[in-house]
mmCIF file of C-alpha atoms in Angstrom:
data_model
loop_
_atom_site.group_PDB
_atom_site.id
_atom_site.type_symbol
_atom_site.label_atom_id
_atom_site.label_comp_id
_atom_site.label_asym_id
_atom_site.label_seq_id
_atom_site.Cartn_x
_atom_site.Cartn_y
_atom_site.Cartn_z
ATOM 1 C CA MET A 1045 15.989 16.892 -27.245
ATOM 2 C CA ASN A 1046 12.860 18.887 -26.335
ATOM 3 C CA THR A 1047 10.979 18.726 -23.028
ATOM 4 C CA VAL A 1048 8.101 16.629 -24.395
ATOM 5 C CA LEU A 1049 10.480 14.013 -25.823
ATOM 6 C CA VAL A 1050 12.318 13.803 -22.495
ATOM 7 C CA GLY A 1051 8.954 13.400 -20.770
ATOM 8 C CA LEU A 1052 7.977 10.597 -23.149
ATOM 9 C CA VAL A 1053 11.229 8.733 -22.486
ATOM 10 C CA VAL A 1054 10.705 9.087 -18.731
ATOM 11 C CA ASN A 1055 7.086 7.919 -19.105
ATOM 12 C CA SER A 1056 8.260 4.863 -21.007
ATOM 13 C CA GLY A 1057 10.579 3.960 -18.130
ATOM 14 C CA VAL A 1058 7.739 4.456 -15.646
ATOM 15 C CA LEU A 1059 5.433 2.272 -17.713
ATOM 16 C CA LEU A 1060 8.040 -0.505 -17.927
ATOM 17 C CA ALA A 1061 8.561 -0.293 -14.161
ATOM 18 C CA LEU A 1062 4.808 -0.446 -13.581
ATOM 19 C CA GLY A 1063 4.554 -3.347 -16.004
ATOM 20 C CA ALA A 1064 7.336 -5.247 -14.168
ATOM 21 C CA THR A 1065 5.531 -4.734 -10.853
ATOM 22 C CA LEU A 1066 2.210 -5.941 -12.235
ATOM 23 C CA TYR A 1067 3.964 -8.840 -13.983
ATOM 24 C CA ALA A 1068 5.269 -9.962 -10.585
ATOM 25 C CA ALA A 1069 1.909 -9.406 -8.856
ATOM 26 C CA PRO A 1070 0.908 -13.122 -8.707
ATOM 27 C CA SER A 1071 4.156 -14.011 -6.943
ATOM 28 C CA PRO A 1072 4.115 -14.941 -3.228
ATOM 29 C CA LEU A 1073 6.418 -11.950 -2.855
ATOM 30 C CA PHE A 1074 3.303 -9.739 -2.876
ATOM 31 C CA ASN A 1075 0.549 -12.139 -1.752
ATOM 32 C CA PRO A 1076 0.023 -14.749 0.993
ATOM 33 C CA HIS A 1077 1.354 -18.066 -0.300
ATOM 34 C CA SER A 1078 -1.896 -19.978 0.283
ATOM 35 C CA VAL A 1079 -4.122 -17.316 -1.321
ATOM 36 C CA PRO A 1080 -3.103 -17.323 -5.026
ATOM 37 C CA PHE A 1081 -5.086 -14.802 -7.080
ATOM 38 C CA GLY A 1082 -7.250 -14.049 -4.026
ATOM 39 C CA ILE A 1083 -8.518 -17.659 -3.655
ATOM 40 C CA ARG A 1084 -8.004 -19.389 -0.314
ATOM 41 C CA VAL A 1085 -6.520 -22.887 -0.819
ATOM 42 C CA PRO A 1086 -5.100 -25.493 1.551
ATOM 43 C CA PRO A 1087 -1.324 -24.976 2.000
ATOM 44 C CA ASP A 1088 -0.545 -28.191 0.129
ATOM 45 C CA LYS A 1089 -2.407 -26.806 -2.917
ATOM 46 C CA ALA A 1090 -0.588 -23.466 -2.975
ATOM 47 C CA ASP A 1091 1.806 -24.803 -5.620
ATOM 48 C CA ALA A 1092 -0.646 -27.121 -7.332
ATOM 49 C CA PRO A 1093 -0.403 -27.493 -11.144
ATOM 50 C CA GLU A 1094 -3.623 -25.470 -11.511
ATOM 51 C CA VAL A 1095 -2.100 -22.541 -9.626
ATOM 52 C CA ALA A 1096 1.184 -22.709 -11.576
ATOM 53 C CA GLU A 1097 -0.778 -22.790 -14.859
ATOM 54 C CA GLN A 1098 -2.755 -19.644 -13.994
ATOM 55 C CA ARG A 1099 0.426 -17.785 -13.041
ATOM 56 C CA ARG A 1100 2.039 -18.833 -16.315
ATOM 57 C CA ARG A 1101 -0.978 -17.703 -18.391
ATOM 58 C CA TYR A 1102 -1.216 -14.371 -16.555
ATOM 59 C CA ARG A 1103 2.434 -13.569 -17.256
ATOM 60 C CA ALA A 1104 2.401 -14.945 -20.824
ATOM 61 C CA LEU A 1105 -0.429 -12.565 -21.713
ATOM 62 C CA PHE A 1106 0.644 -9.558 -19.655
ATOM 63 C CA LEU A 1107 4.260 -9.340 -20.866
ATOM 64 C CA PRO A 1108 3.465 -8.639 -24.541
ATOM 65 C CA ALA A 1109 0.617 -6.329 -23.463
ATOM 66 C CA THR A 1110 3.107 -4.234 -21.468
ATOM 67 C CA LEU A 1111 5.479 -3.935 -24.391
ATOM 68 C CA MET A 1112 2.709 -3.023 -26.850
ATOM 69 C CA VAL A 1113 1.161 -0.399 -24.543
ATOM 70 C CA THR A 1114 4.573 1.174 -23.839
ATOM 71 C CA VAL A 1115 5.488 1.404 -27.527
ATOM 72 C CA ALA A 1116 2.027 2.721 -28.426
ATOM 73 C CA ALA A 1117 2.246 5.391 -25.715
ATOM 74 C CA LEU A 1118 5.668 6.494 -26.964
ATOM 75 C CA VAL A 1119 4.527 6.710 -30.597
ATOM 76 C CA ILE A 1120 1.165 8.374 -29.910
ATOM 77 C CA GLY A 1121 2.759 10.832 -27.481
ATOM 78 C CA ALA A 1122 5.358 11.798 -30.067
ATOM 79 C CA VAL A 1123 2.674 12.316 -32.742
ATOM 80 C CA LEU A 1124 0.437 14.384 -30.446
ATOM 81 C CA ASP A 1125 3.452 16.119 -28.844
ATOM 82 C CA SER A 1126 2.050 15.414 -25.361
ATOM 83 C CA VAL A 1127 3.205 13.407 -22.332
ATOM 84 C CA ALA A 1128 -0.387 13.020 -21.084
ATOM 85 C CA VAL A 1129 -0.611 9.783 -23.069
ATOM 86 C CA GLY A 1130 1.624 8.180 -20.411
ATOM 87 C CA GLY A 1131 -1.098 8.523 -17.784
ATOM 88 C CA VAL A 1132 -3.670 6.945 -20.027
ATOM 89 C CA ALA A 1133 -1.270 4.100 -20.823
ATOM 90 C CA ALA A 1134 -0.696 3.468 -17.135
ATOM 91 C CA VAL A 1135 -4.434 3.148 -16.605
ATOM 92 C CA VAL A 1136 -4.663 0.755 -19.561
ATOM 93 C CA LEU A 1137 -1.921 -1.436 -18.063
ATOM 94 C CA CYS A 1138 -3.756 -1.560 -14.727
ATOM 95 C CA VAL A 1139 -7.040 -2.477 -16.445
ATOM 96 C CA ILE A 1140 -5.340 -5.276 -18.404
ATOM 97 C CA ALA A 1141 -3.689 -6.629 -15.262
ATOM 98 C CA ALA A 1142 -7.026 -6.504 -13.389
ATOM 99 C CA ALA A 1143 -8.810 -8.357 -16.202
ATOM 100 C CA LEU A 1144 -6.141 -11.092 -16.297
ATOM 101 C CA TRP A 1145 -6.210 -11.360 -12.506
ATOM 102 C CA LEU A 1146 -9.993 -11.757 -12.506
ATOM 103 C CA ARG A 1147 -9.726 -14.419 -15.184
ATOM 104 C CA ALA A 1148 -7.205 -16.392 -13.114
ATOM 105 C CA HIS A 1149 -9.267 -15.871 -9.954
ATOM 106 C CA ARG A 1150 -12.368 -17.393 -11.540
ATOM 107 C CA ALA A 1151 -10.402 -20.272 -13.068
ATOM 108 C CA LEU A 1152 -8.902 -21.214 -9.673
ATOM 109 C CA ALA A 1153 -12.296 -20.931 -7.973
ATOM 110 C CA ARG A 1154 -13.691 -23.446 -10.463
ATOM 111 C CA ALA A 1155 -10.688 -25.788 -10.035
ATOM 112 C CA LYS A 1156 -11.042 -25.596 -6.264
ATOM 113 C CA GLU A 1157 -14.747 -26.407 -6.443
ATOM 114 C CA ARG A 1158 -14.322 -29.256 -8.958
ATOM 115 C CA GLY A 1159 -11.461 -30.822 -6.995
ATOM 116 C CA ASN A 1160 -13.194 -30.307 -3.638
ATOM 117 C CA TRP A 1161 -9.848 -29.214 -2.187
ATOM 118 C CA TYR A 1162 -11.177 -28.758 1.345
ATOM 119 C CA ALA A 1163 -12.941 -32.143 1.569
ATOM 120 C CA HIS A 1164 -10.216 -34.025 3.468
ATOM 121 C CA VAL A 1165 -8.590 -31.336 5.614
ATOM 122 C CA ARG A 1166 -9.292 -30.091 9.116
ATOM 123 C CA GLN A 1167 -10.087 -26.364 9.124
ATOM 124 C CA GLY A 1168 -9.515 -24.180 12.140
ATOM 125 C CA ALA A 1169 -8.746 -20.738 13.497
ATOM 126 C CA VAL A 1170 -6.250 -19.547 16.095
ATOM 127 C CA MET A 1171 -5.968 -16.384 18.174
ATOM 128 C CA ASP A 1172 -3.145 -15.003 20.297
ATOM 129 C CA THR A 1173 -4.872 -13.344 23.257
ATOM 130 C CA SER A 1174 -1.589 -11.741 24.335
ATOM 131 C CA LEU A 1175 -1.938 -9.391 21.335
ATOM 132 C CA ARG A 1176 -4.822 -7.840 23.322
ATOM 133 C CA THR A 1177 -3.502 -8.186 26.881
ATOM 134 C CA ASP A 1178 0.078 -7.279 25.971
ATOM 135 C CA PRO A 1179 -0.101 -5.613 22.536
ATOM 136 C CA VAL A 1180 2.800 -4.299 20.544
ATOM 137 C CA ARG A 1181 3.166 -0.687 21.708
ATOM 138 C CA LEU A 1182 3.189 2.278 19.392
ATOM 139 C CA PRO A 1183 6.836 3.437 19.180
ATOM 140 C CA TRP A 1184 6.254 7.057 20.182
ATOM 141 C CA ALA A 1185 9.966 7.846 19.894
ATOM 142 C CA TRP A 1186 9.643 7.263 16.122
ATOM 143 C CA THR A 1187 7.020 10.035 15.897
ATOM 144 C CA VAL A 1188 9.547 12.643 17.080
ATOM 145 C CA PRO A 1189 11.239 13.216 13.671
ATOM 146 C CA SER A 1190 7.897 13.963 12.002
ATOM 147 C CA LEU A 1191 6.862 16.322 14.814
ATOM 148 C CA VAL A 1192 10.226 18.103 14.724
ATOM 149 C CA VAL A 1193 9.975 18.660 10.970
ATOM 150 C CA VAL A 1194 6.422 20.010 11.353
ATOM 151 C CA VAL A 1195 7.507 22.441 14.085
ATOM 152 C CA VAL A 1196 10.533 23.592 12.072
ATOM 153 C CA THR A 1197 8.334 24.196 9.033
ATOM 154 C CA ALA A 1198 5.738 26.103 11.050
ATOM 155 C CA VAL A 1199 8.339 28.300 12.785
ATOM 156 C CA ALA A 1200 10.101 29.034 9.514
ATOM 157 C CA GLY A 1201 6.753 29.955 7.955
ATOM 158 C CA ALA A 1202 5.882 32.255 10.849
ATOM 159 C CA ILE A 1203 9.226 34.042 10.431
ATOM 160 C CA VAL A 1204 8.953 34.639 6.682
ATOM 161 C CA TYR A 1205 5.190 35.202 6.476
ATOM 162 C CA PRO A 1206 5.281 39.006 7.128
ATOM 163 C CA ARG A 1207 7.708 39.437 4.215
ATOM 164 C CA LEU A 1208 5.934 37.213 1.679
ATOM 165 C CA PRO A 1209 4.759 38.821 -1.594
ATOM 166 C CA GLY A 1210 1.067 39.165 -2.385
ATOM 167 C CA VAL A 1211 1.190 36.155 -4.738
ATOM 168 C CA MET A 1212 3.061 32.860 -4.361
ATOM 169 C CA ALA A 1213 3.759 30.041 -6.838
ATOM 170 C CA LEU A 1214 3.153 26.376 -5.990
ATOM 171 C CA PRO A 1215 4.530 23.668 -8.323
ATOM 172 C CA ALA A 1216 1.942 21.341 -9.850
ATOM 173 C CA ARG A 1217 1.883 18.634 -12.505
ATOM 174 C CA SER A 1218 0.214 19.152 -15.881
ATOM 175 C CA ALA A 1219 -0.022 17.356 -19.224
ATOM 176 C CA ASN A 1220 3.183 19.066 -20.346
ATOM 177 C CA GLY A 1221 5.254 18.687 -17.190
ATOM 178 C CA THR A 1222 5.609 20.912 -14.126
ATOM 179 C CA VAL A 1223 3.775 24.211 -14.024
ATOM 180 C CA TYR A 1224 3.487 26.788 -11.241
ATOM 181 C CA ARG A 1225 0.060 27.687 -9.929
ATOM 182 C CA GLU A 1226 -0.141 31.223 -8.520
ATOM 183 C CA LEU A 1227 -1.939 31.647 -5.202
ATOM 184 C CA THR A 1228 -2.970 34.758 -3.318
ATOM 185 C CA THR A 1229 -0.908 34.918 -0.110
ATOM 186 C CA THR A 1230 -3.064 34.167 2.913
ATOM 187 C CA VAL A 1231 -2.524 32.142 6.071
ATOM 188 C CA TRP A 1232 -4.332 29.233 4.396
ATOM 189 C CA THR A 1233 -2.161 29.258 1.284
ATOM 190 C CA ALA A 1234 1.146 30.157 2.935
ATOM 191 C CA PHE A 1235 0.790 27.402 5.537
ATOM 192 C CA SER A 1236 -1.128 24.939 3.306
ATOM 193 C CA LEU A 1237 1.783 22.472 3.243
ATOM 194 C CA VAL A 1238 2.200 22.825 7.014
ATOM 195 C CA PHE A 1239 -1.448 21.816 7.404
ATOM 196 C CA ALA A 1240 -0.710 18.916 5.037
ATOM 197 C CA GLN A 1241 2.185 17.860 7.303
ATOM 198 C CA ILE A 1242 -0.074 17.933 10.367
ATOM 199 C CA LEU A 1243 -2.767 15.900 8.587
ATOM 200 C CA LEU A 1244 -0.214 13.423 7.219
ATOM 201 C CA THR A 1245 1.375 12.916 10.638
ATOM 202 C CA ALA A 1246 -1.979 12.425 12.348
ATOM 203 C CA VAL A 1247 -3.174 9.978 9.683
ATOM 204 C CA VAL A 1248 0.018 7.901 9.838
ATOM 205 C CA ILE A 1249 0.031 7.759 13.632
ATOM 206 C CA GLY A 1250 -3.649 6.772 13.579
ATOM 207 C CA THR A 1251 -2.969 4.147 10.913
ATOM 208 C CA VAL A 1252 -0.065 2.677 12.893
ATOM 209 C CA ALA A 1253 -2.223 2.532 16.039
ATOM 210 C CA ALA A 1254 -4.987 0.757 14.058
ATOM 211 C CA VAL A 1255 -2.525 -1.688 12.462
ATOM 212 C CA LEU A 1256 -1.119 -2.621 15.872
ATOM 213 C CA ARG A 1257 -4.681 -3.557 16.912
ATOM 214 C CA ALA A 1258 -5.609 -5.221 13.632
ATOM 215 C CA ARG A 1259 -6.619 -8.846 13.467
ATOM 216 C CA ALA A 1260 -3.602 -11.143 13.115
ATOM 217 C CA ASP A 1261 -3.623 -13.729 10.340
ATOM 218 C CA LEU A 1262 -1.794 -16.453 12.253
ATOM 219 C CA ASP A 1263 -0.748 -19.795 10.837
ATOM 220 C CA VAL A 1264 -3.116 -22.311 12.386
ATOM 221 C CA SER A 1265 -0.638 -25.128 11.732
ATOM 222 C CA ARG A 1266 2.113 -23.453 13.819
ATOM 223 C CA PRO A 1267 0.432 -20.783 15.978
ATOM 224 C CA ARG A 1268 3.316 -20.107 18.383
ATOM 225 C CA SER A 1269 5.969 -19.330 15.760
ATOM 226 C CA SER A 1270 3.566 -17.326 13.618
ATOM 227 C CA ALA A 1271 2.504 -15.213 16.632
ATOM 228 C CA ALA A 1272 6.160 -14.404 17.401
ATOM 229 C CA ARG A 1273 6.754 -13.567 13.749
ATOM 230 C CA HIS A 1274 3.628 -11.373 13.689
ATOM 231 C CA ARG A 1275 4.906 -9.326 16.628
ATOM 232 C CA ARG A 1276 8.242 -8.704 14.899
ATOM 233 C CA HIS A 1277 6.414 -7.754 11.711
ATOM 234 C CA LEU A 1278 4.171 -5.273 13.544
ATOM 235 C CA ALA A 1279 7.160 -3.578 15.178
ATOM 236 C CA LEU A 1280 8.958 -3.286 11.831
ATOM 237 C CA THR A 1281 5.833 -1.982 10.084
ATOM 238 C CA ALA A 1282 5.208 0.678 12.738
ATOM 239 C CA ARG A 1283 8.803 2.001 12.579
ATOM 240 C CA SER A 1284 8.813 1.944 8.778
ATOM 241 C CA LEU A 1285 5.542 3.862 8.415
ATOM 242 C CA LEU A 1286 6.586 6.511 10.912
ATOM 243 C CA GLY A 1287 9.968 6.829 9.177
ATOM 244 C CA ILE A 1288 8.251 7.281 5.807
ATOM 245 C CA ALA A 1289 5.986 9.940 7.340
ATOM 246 C CA ALA A 1290 9.058 11.883 8.517
ATOM 247 C CA LEU A 1291 10.578 11.705 5.020
ATOM 248 C CA LEU A 1292 7.374 12.941 3.374
ATOM 249 C CA ASN A 1293 7.161 15.779 5.892
ATOM 250 C CA LEU A 1294 10.729 16.675 4.962
ATOM 251 C CA MET A 1295 9.664 16.822 1.305
ATOM 252 C CA LEU A 1296 6.789 19.150 2.249
ATOM 253 C CA LEU A 1297 9.256 21.321 4.160
ATOM 254 C CA GLY A 1298 11.346 21.667 1.012
ATOM 255 C CA LEU A 1299 8.297 22.497 -1.096
ATOM 256 C CA SER A 1300 7.217 25.114 1.440
ATOM 257 C CA GLY A 1301 10.655 26.708 1.252
ATOM 258 C CA MET A 1302 10.471 26.835 -2.529
ATOM 259 C CA MET A 1303 7.005 28.401 -2.383
ATOM 260 C CA TRP A 1304 8.003 31.023 0.174
ATOM 261 C CA SER A 1305 11.198 31.938 -1.715
ATOM 262 C CA ASP A 1306 9.444 31.884 -5.123
ATOM 263 C CA SER A 1307 12.066 29.450 -6.394
ATOM 264 C CA ARG A 1308 11.156 27.782 -9.692
ATOM 265 C CA SER A 1309 14.296 25.749 -10.229
ATOM 266 C CA GLY A 1310 13.531 22.418 -11.882
ATOM 267 C CA ALA A 1311 16.738 20.876 -10.524
ATOM 268 C CA LEU A 1312 15.900 21.948 -6.974
ATOM 269 C CA LEU A 1313 12.328 20.672 -7.323
ATOM 270 C CA THR A 1314 13.608 17.288 -8.478
ATOM 271 C CA LEU A 1315 15.996 17.184 -5.513
ATOM 272 C CA VAL A 1316 13.344 18.210 -2.979
ATOM 273 C CA ILE A 1317 10.866 15.583 -4.200
ATOM 274 C CA GLY A 1318 13.191 12.847 -5.423
ATOM 275 C CA VAL A 1319 15.529 12.395 -2.433
ATOM 276 C CA PRO A 1320 12.808 11.876 0.216
ATOM 277 C CA LEU A 1321 10.828 9.578 -2.101
ATOM 278 C CA LEU A 1322 13.893 7.432 -2.851
ATOM 279 C CA ALA A 1323 14.652 7.256 0.870
ATOM 280 C CA ALA A 1324 11.025 6.256 1.567
ATOM 281 C CA VAL A 1325 11.317 3.461 -0.983
ATOM 282 C CA ALA A 1326 14.536 2.277 0.705
ATOM 283 C CA VAL A 1327 12.799 2.269 4.095
ATOM 284 C CA SER A 1328 9.982 0.118 2.702
ATOM 285 C CA VAL A 1329 12.322 -2.520 1.217
ATOM 286 C CA PRO A 1330 12.502 -4.643 4.400
ATOM 287 C CA LEU A 1331 8.701 -4.802 4.496
ATOM 288 C CA VAL A 1332 8.547 -6.001 0.897
ATOM 289 C CA ARG A 1333 11.322 -8.521 1.459
ATOM 290 C CA GLY A 1334 9.514 -9.855 4.528
ATOM 291 C CA GLY A 1335 6.415 -10.514 2.428
ATOM 292 C CA PRO A 1336 2.789 -10.638 3.645
ATOM 293 C CA GLY A 1337 2.752 -10.775 7.429
ATOM 294 C CA GLY A 1338 6.545 -10.952 7.504
ATOM 295 C CA GLY A 1339 6.353 -14.608 6.545
ATOM 296 C CA ARG A 1340 9.701 -14.652 4.765
ATOM 297 C CA ALA A 1341 11.569 -12.512 7.279
ATOM 298 C CA THR A 1342 12.095 -15.297 9.804
ATOM 299 C CA PRO A 1343 11.642 -18.661 8.150
ATOM 300 C CA GLU A 1344 10.847 -21.522 10.481
ATOM 301 C CA SER A 1345 13.315 -24.343 10.931
ATOM 302 C CA ALA A 1346 12.514 -27.894 10.022
ATOM 303 C CA ASP A 1347 11.986 -28.852 13.661
ATOM 304 C CA GLY A 1348 9.347 -26.187 14.190
ATOM 305 C CA SER A 1349 11.492 -23.810 16.173
ATOM 306 C CA ASP A 1350 9.782 -20.457 16.658
ATOM 307 C CA GLY A 1351 13.020 -18.483 16.743
ATOM 308 C CA SER A 1352 12.793 -17.877 20.481
ATOM 309 C CA GLY A 1353 14.226 -21.158 21.701
ATOM 310 C CA GLY A 1354 10.873 -22.913 21.949
ATOM 311 C CA SER A 1355 9.270 -25.475 19.697
ATOM 312 C CA ASP A 1356 5.993 -25.296 17.835
ATOM 313 C CA GLU A 1357 4.505 -28.663 17.040
ATOM 314 C CA GLY A 1358 2.231 -28.736 14.029
ATOM 315 C CA THR A 1359 -1.535 -28.789 14.746
ATOM 316 C CA GLY A 1360 -2.526 -30.429 11.466
ATOM 317 C CA LEU A 1361 -5.068 -27.677 10.816
ATOM 318 C CA VAL A 1362 -5.446 -25.439 7.774
ATOM 319 C CA PRO A 1363 -6.971 -21.929 7.635
ATOM 320 C CA ARG A 1364 -10.729 -21.800 7.209
ATOM 321 C CA ASP A 1365 -12.134 -21.381 3.723
ATOM 322 C CA ASP A 1366 -13.526 -17.845 3.937
ATOM 323 C CA ASP A 1367 -13.860 -16.975 0.263
ATOM 324 C CA ARG A 1368 -17.507 -16.025 0.752
ATOM 325 C CA HIS A 1369 -16.489 -12.846 2.583
ATOM 326 C CA TRP A 1370 -14.121 -11.633 -0.152
ATOM 327 C CA TYR A 1371 -15.293 -9.865 -3.318
ATOM 328 C CA ALA A 1372 -13.759 -8.186 -6.391
ATOM 329 C CA ALA A 1373 -11.256 -11.044 -6.964
ATOM 330 C CA GLY A 1374 -10.134 -11.094 -3.366
ATOM 331 C CA THR A 1375 -9.577 -7.371 -2.887
ATOM 332 C CA VAL A 1376 -12.686 -6.313 -0.897
ATOM 333 C CA TYR A 1377 -13.615 -7.793 2.503
ATOM 334 C CA VAL A 1378 -17.187 -7.548 3.792
ATOM 335 C CA ASN A 1379 -18.175 -9.432 6.955
ATOM 336 C CA ALA A 1380 -20.679 -7.860 9.327
ATOM 337 C CA ASP A 1381 -20.084 -10.661 11.853
ATOM 338 C CA ASP A 1382 -16.375 -9.841 12.112
ATOM 339 C CA PRO A 1383 -15.683 -7.083 14.685
ATOM 340 C CA ALA A 1384 -12.257 -6.374 13.163
ATOM 341 C CA ILE A 1385 -11.861 -3.059 11.310
ATOM 342 C CA LEU A 1386 -8.571 -3.951 9.645
ATOM 343 C CA VAL A 1387 -7.763 -7.406 8.283
ATOM 344 C CA PRO A 1388 -4.689 -8.705 6.416
ATOM 345 C CA ARG A 1389 -4.939 -8.179 2.661
ATOM 346 C CA ARG A 1390 -5.316 -11.109 0.311
ATOM 347 C CA VAL A 1391 -3.915 -9.207 -2.640
ATOM 348 C CA GLY A 1392 -0.811 -7.175 -1.985
ATOM 349 C CA LEU A 1393 0.938 -6.283 1.261
ATOM 350 C CA GLY A 1394 -0.521 -4.740 4.373
ATOM 351 C CA TRP A 1395 -4.086 -4.524 5.588
ATOM 352 C CA THR A 1396 -7.500 -3.651 4.199
ATOM 353 C CA VAL A 1397 -10.701 -2.466 5.860
ATOM 354 C CA ASN A 1398 -13.740 -4.563 6.687
ATOM 355 C CA LEU A 1399 -16.480 -2.770 4.801
ATOM 356 C CA GLY A 1400 -19.053 -4.761 6.757
ATOM 357 C CA ASN A 1401 -18.048 -2.953 9.945
ATOM 358 C CA LEU A 1402 -20.270 0.082 10.577
ATOM 359 C CA ARG A 1403 -17.518 1.925 12.466
ATOM 360 C CA ILE A 1404 -15.185 2.101 9.474
ATOM 361 C CA LEU A 1405 -18.007 3.481 7.322
ATOM 362 C CA ILE A 1406 -18.674 6.256 9.876
ATOM 363 C CA VAL A 1407 -14.977 7.100 10.209
ATOM 364 C CA SER A 1408 -14.522 7.136 6.432
ATOM 365 C CA ALA A 1409 -17.488 9.454 5.992
ATOM 366 C CA ALA A 1410 -16.116 11.798 8.662
ATOM 367 C CA VAL A 1411 -12.645 11.899 7.079
ATOM 368 C CA LEU A 1412 -14.113 12.606 3.658
ATOM 369 C CA ALA A 1413 -16.293 15.366 5.089
ATOM 370 C CA ILE A 1414 -13.291 16.997 6.813
ATOM 371 C CA ALA A 1415 -11.162 16.754 3.643
ATOM 372 C CA ALA A 1416 -13.956 18.216 1.496
ATOM 373 C CA GLY A 1417 -14.530 21.035 3.988
ATOM 374 C CA ALA A 1418 -10.805 21.890 4.142
ATOM 375 C CA THR A 1419 -10.632 21.949 0.322
ATOM 376 C CA VAL A 1420 -13.644 24.248 0.077
ATOM 377 C CA VAL A 1421 -12.228 26.635 2.689
ATOM 378 C CA SER A 1422 -8.799 26.622 1.040
ATOM 379 C CA VAL A 1423 -10.209 27.380 -2.426
ATOM 380 C CA THR A 1424 -12.621 30.025 -1.106
ATOM 381 C CA VAL A 1425 -10.110 31.851 1.058
ATOM 382 C CA GLY A 1426 -7.207 31.425 -1.408
#
């Protein structure tokens, strides 16, 4: 079995895995329960017949599309003797899923408007001020593994740098699998992955700090229990992200070692990349199981217990209908009147940025400028 055929088989498995993930996208596993397809609905409408019908139609159309695209990619790739078709097929699957999502989003928006779903409910908002006066602290102890790996990589690089050859090889992906790109040995190229470790660690720590200060999407019907759950979710998220950063830094340490030793072993490369990535996936499993905001991690009891021995009587309120601030089928948030930089996502897990906040635009521009400048310097010097 030649390399291209093996690559096509692997690509088919990746496409099926991607298809399975996108097939499950409308599930509350990946989205807030009362925001199906990015449309805010009252909690009692989250499982309405209209919502169930749109989920059924999305999956009924996407499943055969996944199978057809996967088979087509396998056949076309075999005819053209190229694995690059797999990347194109993955993009096609994402486009199909986005189109079906948008279709369902618009259908639910019309059903919500026709049924006037918010006519007879009391809307409200709730805020836990203790998240500002007594916020969840950044677990600095969990940054130590990343920092240790960075220091070990830098020290190892400093030791071997005087004995490095004039040209080094760095593994890179291509249309026909892994190739090795030769680089002139300089401080910038020899320590390029060390710089990547430093940038990765700084970005993850900054992201965790921002997430811990992000706006909480609390349940207005039971604010006390949802605030306690939010705190537990923040602590788990912070530890998980910092753990994943340490694993990715470990992967970069392995890649640096391969580059410095001029090792081009495919088995070793698979081990260096695969083991940390699999471990990172394992670390993220509790976050996925907990669902958006950790809502499924600590289910509330029937009597409203908040899990801390107290009770949380229902307020009778439902979250405010804020669809007007969300665009692109519920994936983009723009609200200039909202001071929050990060807000809980409507589609998928985690948080998204408020593009109406001027501060995030300035920070984004600065990060892009730094990344572009570093790339130019690396290419010029290398």
